[in-house]
XYZ file of C-alpha atoms in Angstrom:
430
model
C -38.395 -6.179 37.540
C -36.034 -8.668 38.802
C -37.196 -12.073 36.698
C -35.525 -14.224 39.815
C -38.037 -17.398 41.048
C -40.219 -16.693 37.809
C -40.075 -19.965 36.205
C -39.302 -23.118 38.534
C -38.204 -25.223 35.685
C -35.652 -23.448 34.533
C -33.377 -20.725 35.560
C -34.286 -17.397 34.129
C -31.090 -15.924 32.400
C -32.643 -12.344 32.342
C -31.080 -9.931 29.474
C -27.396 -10.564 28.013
C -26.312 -7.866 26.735
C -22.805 -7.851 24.906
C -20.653 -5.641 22.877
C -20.286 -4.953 19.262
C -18.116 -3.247 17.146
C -20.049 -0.753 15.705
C -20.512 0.876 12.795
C -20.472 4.599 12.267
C -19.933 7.616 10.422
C -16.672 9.111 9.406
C -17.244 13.226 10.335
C -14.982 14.134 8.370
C -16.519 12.679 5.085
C -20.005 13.915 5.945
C -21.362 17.097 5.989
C -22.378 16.565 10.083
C -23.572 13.961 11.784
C -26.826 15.919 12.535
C -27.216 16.111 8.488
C -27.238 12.277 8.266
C -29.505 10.625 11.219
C -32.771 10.622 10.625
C -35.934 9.288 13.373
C -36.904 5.831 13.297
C -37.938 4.300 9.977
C -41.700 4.088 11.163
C -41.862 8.006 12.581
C -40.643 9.558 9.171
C -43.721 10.936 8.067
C -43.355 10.265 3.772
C -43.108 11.145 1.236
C -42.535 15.021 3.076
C -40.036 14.182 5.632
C -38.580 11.251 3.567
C -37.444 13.549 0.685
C -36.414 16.533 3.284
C -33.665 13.950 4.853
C -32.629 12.854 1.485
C -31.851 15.841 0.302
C -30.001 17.228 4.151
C -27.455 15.065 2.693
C -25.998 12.337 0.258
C -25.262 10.045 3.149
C -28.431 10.204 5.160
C -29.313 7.207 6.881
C -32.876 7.225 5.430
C -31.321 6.075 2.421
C -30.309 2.472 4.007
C -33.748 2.678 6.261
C -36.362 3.837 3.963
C -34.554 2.999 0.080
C -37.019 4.566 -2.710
C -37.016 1.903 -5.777
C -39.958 0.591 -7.701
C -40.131 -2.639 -6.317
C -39.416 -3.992 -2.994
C -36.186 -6.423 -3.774
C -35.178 -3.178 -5.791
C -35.357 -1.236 -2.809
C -33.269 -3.631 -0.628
C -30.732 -3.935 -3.174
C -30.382 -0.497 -3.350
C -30.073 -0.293 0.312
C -27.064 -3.239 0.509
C -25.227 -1.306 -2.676
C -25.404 1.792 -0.848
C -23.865 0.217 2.492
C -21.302 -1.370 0.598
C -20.339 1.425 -1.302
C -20.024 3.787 1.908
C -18.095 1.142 3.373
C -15.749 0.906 0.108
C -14.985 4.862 0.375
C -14.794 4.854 4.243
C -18.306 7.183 5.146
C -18.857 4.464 7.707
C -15.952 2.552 9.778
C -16.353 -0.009 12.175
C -14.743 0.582 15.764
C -11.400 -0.993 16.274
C -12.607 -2.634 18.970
C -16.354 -4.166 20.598
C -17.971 -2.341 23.480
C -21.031 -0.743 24.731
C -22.244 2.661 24.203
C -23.774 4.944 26.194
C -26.423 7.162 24.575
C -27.225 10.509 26.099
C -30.254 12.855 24.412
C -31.714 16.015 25.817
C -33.494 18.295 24.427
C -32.147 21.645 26.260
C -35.494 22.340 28.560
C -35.185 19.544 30.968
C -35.637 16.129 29.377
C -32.531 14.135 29.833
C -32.206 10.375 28.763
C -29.721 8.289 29.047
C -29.372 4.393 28.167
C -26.790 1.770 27.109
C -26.826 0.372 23.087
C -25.116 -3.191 22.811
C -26.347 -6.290 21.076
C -29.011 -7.975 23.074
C -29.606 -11.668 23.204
C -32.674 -12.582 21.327
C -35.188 -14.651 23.322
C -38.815 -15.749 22.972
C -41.851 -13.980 24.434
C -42.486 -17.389 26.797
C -38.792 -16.581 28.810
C -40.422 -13.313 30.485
C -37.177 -11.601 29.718
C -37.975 -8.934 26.449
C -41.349 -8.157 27.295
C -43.981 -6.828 23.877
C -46.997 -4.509 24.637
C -47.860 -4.727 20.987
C -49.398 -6.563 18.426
C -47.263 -6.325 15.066
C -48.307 -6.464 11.519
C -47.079 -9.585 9.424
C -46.070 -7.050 6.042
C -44.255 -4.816 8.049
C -41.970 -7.472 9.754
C -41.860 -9.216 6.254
C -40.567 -6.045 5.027
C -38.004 -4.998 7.351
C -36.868 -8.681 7.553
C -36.104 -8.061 3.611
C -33.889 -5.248 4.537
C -31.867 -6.515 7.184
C -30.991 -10.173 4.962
C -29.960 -7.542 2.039
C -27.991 -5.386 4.142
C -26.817 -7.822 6.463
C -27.250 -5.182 9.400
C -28.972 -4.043 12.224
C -29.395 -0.144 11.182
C -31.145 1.111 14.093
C -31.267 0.385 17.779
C -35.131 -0.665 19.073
C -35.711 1.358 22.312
C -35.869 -1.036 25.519
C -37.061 0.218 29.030
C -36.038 -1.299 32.429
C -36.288 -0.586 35.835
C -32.854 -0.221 37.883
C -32.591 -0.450 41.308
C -30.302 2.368 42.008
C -27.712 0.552 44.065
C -24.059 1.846 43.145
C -23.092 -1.072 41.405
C -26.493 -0.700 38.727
C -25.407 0.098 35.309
C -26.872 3.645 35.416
C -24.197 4.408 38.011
C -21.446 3.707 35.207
C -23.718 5.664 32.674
C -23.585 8.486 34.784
C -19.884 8.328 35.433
C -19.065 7.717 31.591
C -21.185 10.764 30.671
C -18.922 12.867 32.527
C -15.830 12.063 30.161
C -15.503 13.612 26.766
C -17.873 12.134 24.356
C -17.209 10.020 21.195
C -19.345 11.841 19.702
C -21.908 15.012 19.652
C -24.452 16.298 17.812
C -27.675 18.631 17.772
C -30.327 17.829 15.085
C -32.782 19.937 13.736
C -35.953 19.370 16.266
C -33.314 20.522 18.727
C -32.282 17.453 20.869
C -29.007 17.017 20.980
C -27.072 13.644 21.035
C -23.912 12.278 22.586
C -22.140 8.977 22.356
C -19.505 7.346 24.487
C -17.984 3.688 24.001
C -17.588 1.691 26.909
C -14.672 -0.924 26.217
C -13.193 -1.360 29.651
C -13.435 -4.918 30.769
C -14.290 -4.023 34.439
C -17.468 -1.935 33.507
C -18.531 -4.124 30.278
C -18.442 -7.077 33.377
C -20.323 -4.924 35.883
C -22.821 -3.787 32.804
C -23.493 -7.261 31.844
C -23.700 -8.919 35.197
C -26.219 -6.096 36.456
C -28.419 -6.234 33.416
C -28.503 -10.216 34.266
C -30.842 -9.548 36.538
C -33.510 -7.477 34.395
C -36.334 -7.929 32.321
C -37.228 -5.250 29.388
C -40.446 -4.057 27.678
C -40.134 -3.255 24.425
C -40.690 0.831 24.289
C -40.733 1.555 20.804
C -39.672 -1.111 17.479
C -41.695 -4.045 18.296
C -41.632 -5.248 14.431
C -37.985 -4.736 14.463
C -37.737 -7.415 17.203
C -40.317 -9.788 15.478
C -38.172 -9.179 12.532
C -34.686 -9.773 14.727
C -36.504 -13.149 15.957
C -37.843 -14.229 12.481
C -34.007 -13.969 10.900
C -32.940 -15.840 14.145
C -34.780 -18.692 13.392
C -33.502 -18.898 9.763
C -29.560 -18.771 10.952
C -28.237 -22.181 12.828
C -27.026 -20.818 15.994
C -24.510 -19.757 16.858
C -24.513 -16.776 14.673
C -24.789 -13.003 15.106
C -28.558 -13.372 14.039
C -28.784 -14.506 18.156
C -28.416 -10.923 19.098
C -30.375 -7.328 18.051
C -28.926 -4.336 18.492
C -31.025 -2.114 21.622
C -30.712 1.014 23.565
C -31.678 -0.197 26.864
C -32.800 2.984 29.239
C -33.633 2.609 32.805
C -36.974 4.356 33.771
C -36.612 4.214 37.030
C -33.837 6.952 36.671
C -34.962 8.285 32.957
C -38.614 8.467 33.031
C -39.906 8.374 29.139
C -42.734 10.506 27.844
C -45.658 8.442 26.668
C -47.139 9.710 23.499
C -50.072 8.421 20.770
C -49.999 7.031 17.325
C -52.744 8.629 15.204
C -54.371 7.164 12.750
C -55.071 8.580 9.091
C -58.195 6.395 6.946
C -57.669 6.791 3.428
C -60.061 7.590 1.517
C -63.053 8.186 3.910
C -63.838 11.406 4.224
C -65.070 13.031 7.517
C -68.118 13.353 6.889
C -68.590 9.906 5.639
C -67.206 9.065 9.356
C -69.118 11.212 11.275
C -72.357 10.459 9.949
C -71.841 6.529 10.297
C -71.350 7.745 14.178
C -75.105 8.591 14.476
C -76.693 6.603 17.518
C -73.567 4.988 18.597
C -71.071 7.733 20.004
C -71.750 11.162 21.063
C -70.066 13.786 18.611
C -69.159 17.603 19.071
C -67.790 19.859 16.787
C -64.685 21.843 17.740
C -64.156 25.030 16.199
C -61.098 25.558 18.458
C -57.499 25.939 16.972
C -55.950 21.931 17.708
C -53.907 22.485 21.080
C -57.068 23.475 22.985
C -58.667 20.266 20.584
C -55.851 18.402 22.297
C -57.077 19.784 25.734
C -60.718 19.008 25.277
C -59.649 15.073 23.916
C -57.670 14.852 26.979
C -60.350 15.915 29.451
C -62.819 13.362 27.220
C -60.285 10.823 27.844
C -60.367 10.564 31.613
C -63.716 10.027 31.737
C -63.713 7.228 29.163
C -63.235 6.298 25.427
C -62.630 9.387 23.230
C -61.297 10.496 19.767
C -60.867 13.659 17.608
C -61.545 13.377 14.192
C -60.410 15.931 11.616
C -59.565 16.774 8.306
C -62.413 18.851 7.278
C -61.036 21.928 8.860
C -62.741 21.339 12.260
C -62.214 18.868 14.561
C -64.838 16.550 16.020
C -65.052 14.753 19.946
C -66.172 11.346 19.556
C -66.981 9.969 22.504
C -69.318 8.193 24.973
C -69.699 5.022 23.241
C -72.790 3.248 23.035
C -72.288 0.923 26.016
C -74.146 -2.334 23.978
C -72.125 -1.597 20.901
C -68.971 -2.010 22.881
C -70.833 -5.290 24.609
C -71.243 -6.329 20.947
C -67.447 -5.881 19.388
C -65.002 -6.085 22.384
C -63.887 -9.430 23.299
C -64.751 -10.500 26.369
C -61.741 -13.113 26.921
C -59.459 -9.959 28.488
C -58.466 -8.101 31.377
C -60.425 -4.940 31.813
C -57.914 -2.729 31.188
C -57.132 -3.578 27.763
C -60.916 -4.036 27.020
C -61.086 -0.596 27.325
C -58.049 0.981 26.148
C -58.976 3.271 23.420
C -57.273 1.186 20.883
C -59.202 -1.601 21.608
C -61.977 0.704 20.525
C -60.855 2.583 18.078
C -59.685 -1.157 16.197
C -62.298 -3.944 17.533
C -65.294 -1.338 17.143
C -64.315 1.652 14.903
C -62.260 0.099 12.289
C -63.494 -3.340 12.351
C -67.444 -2.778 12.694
C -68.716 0.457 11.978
C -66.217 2.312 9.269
C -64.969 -1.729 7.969
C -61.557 -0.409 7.170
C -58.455 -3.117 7.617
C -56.045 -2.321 10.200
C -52.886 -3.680 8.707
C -53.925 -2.311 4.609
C -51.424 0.363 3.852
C -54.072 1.485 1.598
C -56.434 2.130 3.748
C -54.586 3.343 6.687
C -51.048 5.184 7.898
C -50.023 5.383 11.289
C -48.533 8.904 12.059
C -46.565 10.192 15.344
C -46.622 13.604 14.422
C -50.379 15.180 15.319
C -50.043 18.229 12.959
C -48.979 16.165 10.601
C -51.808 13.705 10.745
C -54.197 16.130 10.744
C -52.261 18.097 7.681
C -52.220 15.018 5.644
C -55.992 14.743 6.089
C -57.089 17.959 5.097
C -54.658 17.717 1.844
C -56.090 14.065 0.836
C -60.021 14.306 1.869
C -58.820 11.739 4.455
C -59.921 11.416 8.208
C -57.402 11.445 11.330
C -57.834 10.191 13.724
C -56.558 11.704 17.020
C -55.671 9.608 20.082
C -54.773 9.972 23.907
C -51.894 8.457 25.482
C -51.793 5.499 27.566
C -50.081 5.672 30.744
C -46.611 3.933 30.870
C -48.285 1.758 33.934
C -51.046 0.440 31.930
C -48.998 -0.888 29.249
C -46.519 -2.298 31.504
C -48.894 -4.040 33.671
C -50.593 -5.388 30.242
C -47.404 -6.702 29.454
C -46.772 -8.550 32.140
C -49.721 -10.465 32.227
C -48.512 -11.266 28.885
C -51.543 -9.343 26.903
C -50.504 -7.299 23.942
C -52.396 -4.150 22.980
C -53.545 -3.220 19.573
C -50.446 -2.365 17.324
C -49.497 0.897 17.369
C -51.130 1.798 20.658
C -48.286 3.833 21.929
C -45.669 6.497 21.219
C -42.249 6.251 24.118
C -39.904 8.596 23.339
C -37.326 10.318 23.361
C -36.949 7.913 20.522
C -33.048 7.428 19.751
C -31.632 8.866 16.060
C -30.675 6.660 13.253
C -27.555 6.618 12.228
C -25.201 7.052 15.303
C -24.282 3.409 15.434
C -25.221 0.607 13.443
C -24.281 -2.923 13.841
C -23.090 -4.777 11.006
C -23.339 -8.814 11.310
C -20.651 -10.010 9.123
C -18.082 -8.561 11.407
């Protein structure tokens, strides 16, 4: 992924990543560490999970994330007074000095990840260097945009994949080495990953970091409205300022593979039968009476031979697939590569949503976006919704898609290991 020779007016700079003094908890005026990171903002599934990680402790970090006021200011007031005030009594201190940090998560059956957080140079989607798969939704970025000018921080890392070229002077030769020293930190959380940090303030490997990563280009893995919101509250700061840089954990894929999941969808207030019967003539459905891992298996087998969904929330769940090939013809744009004309998302949002069940992809009323597939299909069944139950795209797709500078329909994909909020923040005033 070496951007060298892509532009021949100007030189490409590739990714500048630089060090910070973070911010982080004090363990000794917490209950853990594990009791006070939370997942990213967007994979909290609310208000259930929300109210579970307030209450696992006073400090959580879902309190400065995902602040529960009336209104919206009131919530990112609440969010700055609360960072303030753990500041004021010392439940998060800032490192003495800037570095990097190497991240390490496992999950104790295999899956190792490692990756590098620092403050990445902000740049626009025309340099080739920070690469987005995704479309984004204008309320969302409006909204976290709020937070970060009331709290004046960037309170969670975005998740940034690269490909290394595994020479011993790469920067996932000093990860490695750096994760054999005692860590700065360690912690297990309660879906049993567990988490260690190191800082990296040396100047020889901060040099050998920076001047390797030089040479790079990223795609954006997971917090694409975080960086539309880092490059919004760039543009309203003269530079230079600190609003020039985001705070990233940048993971090399080559070495770290990540797992490629779905985002489901859940329609408010459209029942599954409702759904199902507007289906008539223009997919082929089956009902499932089968419990929803062998679902899962069925959707997955679907999948390979073309478009395919599960619907549920009636206590069943329902393959919809085998579009009608001159619907498709009729609601997919033409103007696009193949591939994304027919991604499953492009379905699901161009002919599903848009067409035949008229629901607006980016109305909060209408429609949630959930990780969690249980969940999804729990919330369904409780609130006469339908879910709606996706397959995963292949890590190749999207990258390819990105490089030909074509975004897929938001919230297409799930990369994870995601990292935890609240192991290091980055605070801009200091």
């Amino acid at each position: 992924m070496n951007t060298a020779g892509h532009s021949e007016a100007t030189e490409r700079r590739g990714l500048e990543l630089t060090p910070f003094r973070g911010l982080r908890y004090d363990p000794d005026l917490v209950g853990s560490l594990a009791a006070v990171t939370s997942p990213p903002y967007d994979v909290v599934v609310r208000p259930d999970g929300l109210h579970h990680l307030q209450d696992a402790d006073p400090h959580n970090i879902v309190r400065l994330i995902l602040p529960q006021a009336v209104t919206p200011s009131a919530r990112n007031e609440q969010a700055a007074d609360t960072l303030h005030r753990w500041l004021s009594e010392g439940v998060l201190t800032t490192d003495p000095e800037p570095g990097l940090y190497v991240y390490e998560q496992s999950d104790g059956n295999g899956l190792l990840q490692r990756g590098v957080i620092g403050a990445l140079r902000l740049s626009d989607p025309s340099e080739g260097v920070v690469l987005p798969h995704e479309d984004v939704m204008p309320h969302v970025v409006a909204d976290r945009a709020a937070l970060m000018r009331a709290t004046s921080a960037n309170l969670e890392p975005l998740l940034l994949t690269y490909r290394g070229n595994g020479s011993p002077a790469d920067t996932t030769t000093i990860v490695e080495r750096i994760a054999e020293h005692p860590a700065l930190l360690s912690t297990t959380t309660e879906d049993g990953y567990s988490h260690r940090l190191w800082s990296v303030t040396d100047p020889t490997d901060l040099a050998r970091i920076q001047t390797d990563l030089a040479h790079h280009q990223a795609l954006i893995a997971d917090g694409h409205h975080r960086w539309a919101t880092y490059r919004r509250l760039r543009a309203e700061h003269p530079s230079p300022s600190p609003w020039d840089y985001g705070l990233v954990l940048l993971v090399d894929t080559a070495r770290y593979p990540l797992r490629v999941r779905a985002i489901h969808r859940l329609l408010h207030g459209l029942p599954v039968a409702d759904a199902l019967s507007s289906l008539d003539g223009l997919f082929r459905v089956r009902r499932l009476e089968v419990p929803l891992p062998e679902a899962l298996e069925v959707l997955a087998d679907a999948a390979c031979a073309g478009n395919a969904f599960l619907l549920a929330g009636d206590g069943a769940f329902h393959l919809v697939d085998h579009p009608d090939p001159d619907l498709l013809a009729r609601t997919i744009p033409a103007d696009r590569p193949a591939a994304w004309r027919t991604l499953d998302a492009t379905v699901l949002h161009a002919t599903l949503l848009d067409h035949v069940w008229l629901i607006p992809e980016d109305d909060p009323a209408r429609i949630a976006y959930i990780h969690d597939t249980a969940a999804t299909v729990r919330k369904a069944e409780r609130d006469g919704g339908t879910a709606v139950l996706m397959h995963p795209v292949r890590e190749e797709v999207v990258r390819d898609l990105a490089r030909q500078g074509v975004t897929m329909p938001r919230k297409s994909t799930s990369f994870g290991p995601k990292p935890a909020s609240g192991l290091v923040l980055r605070a801009l005033d200091v």
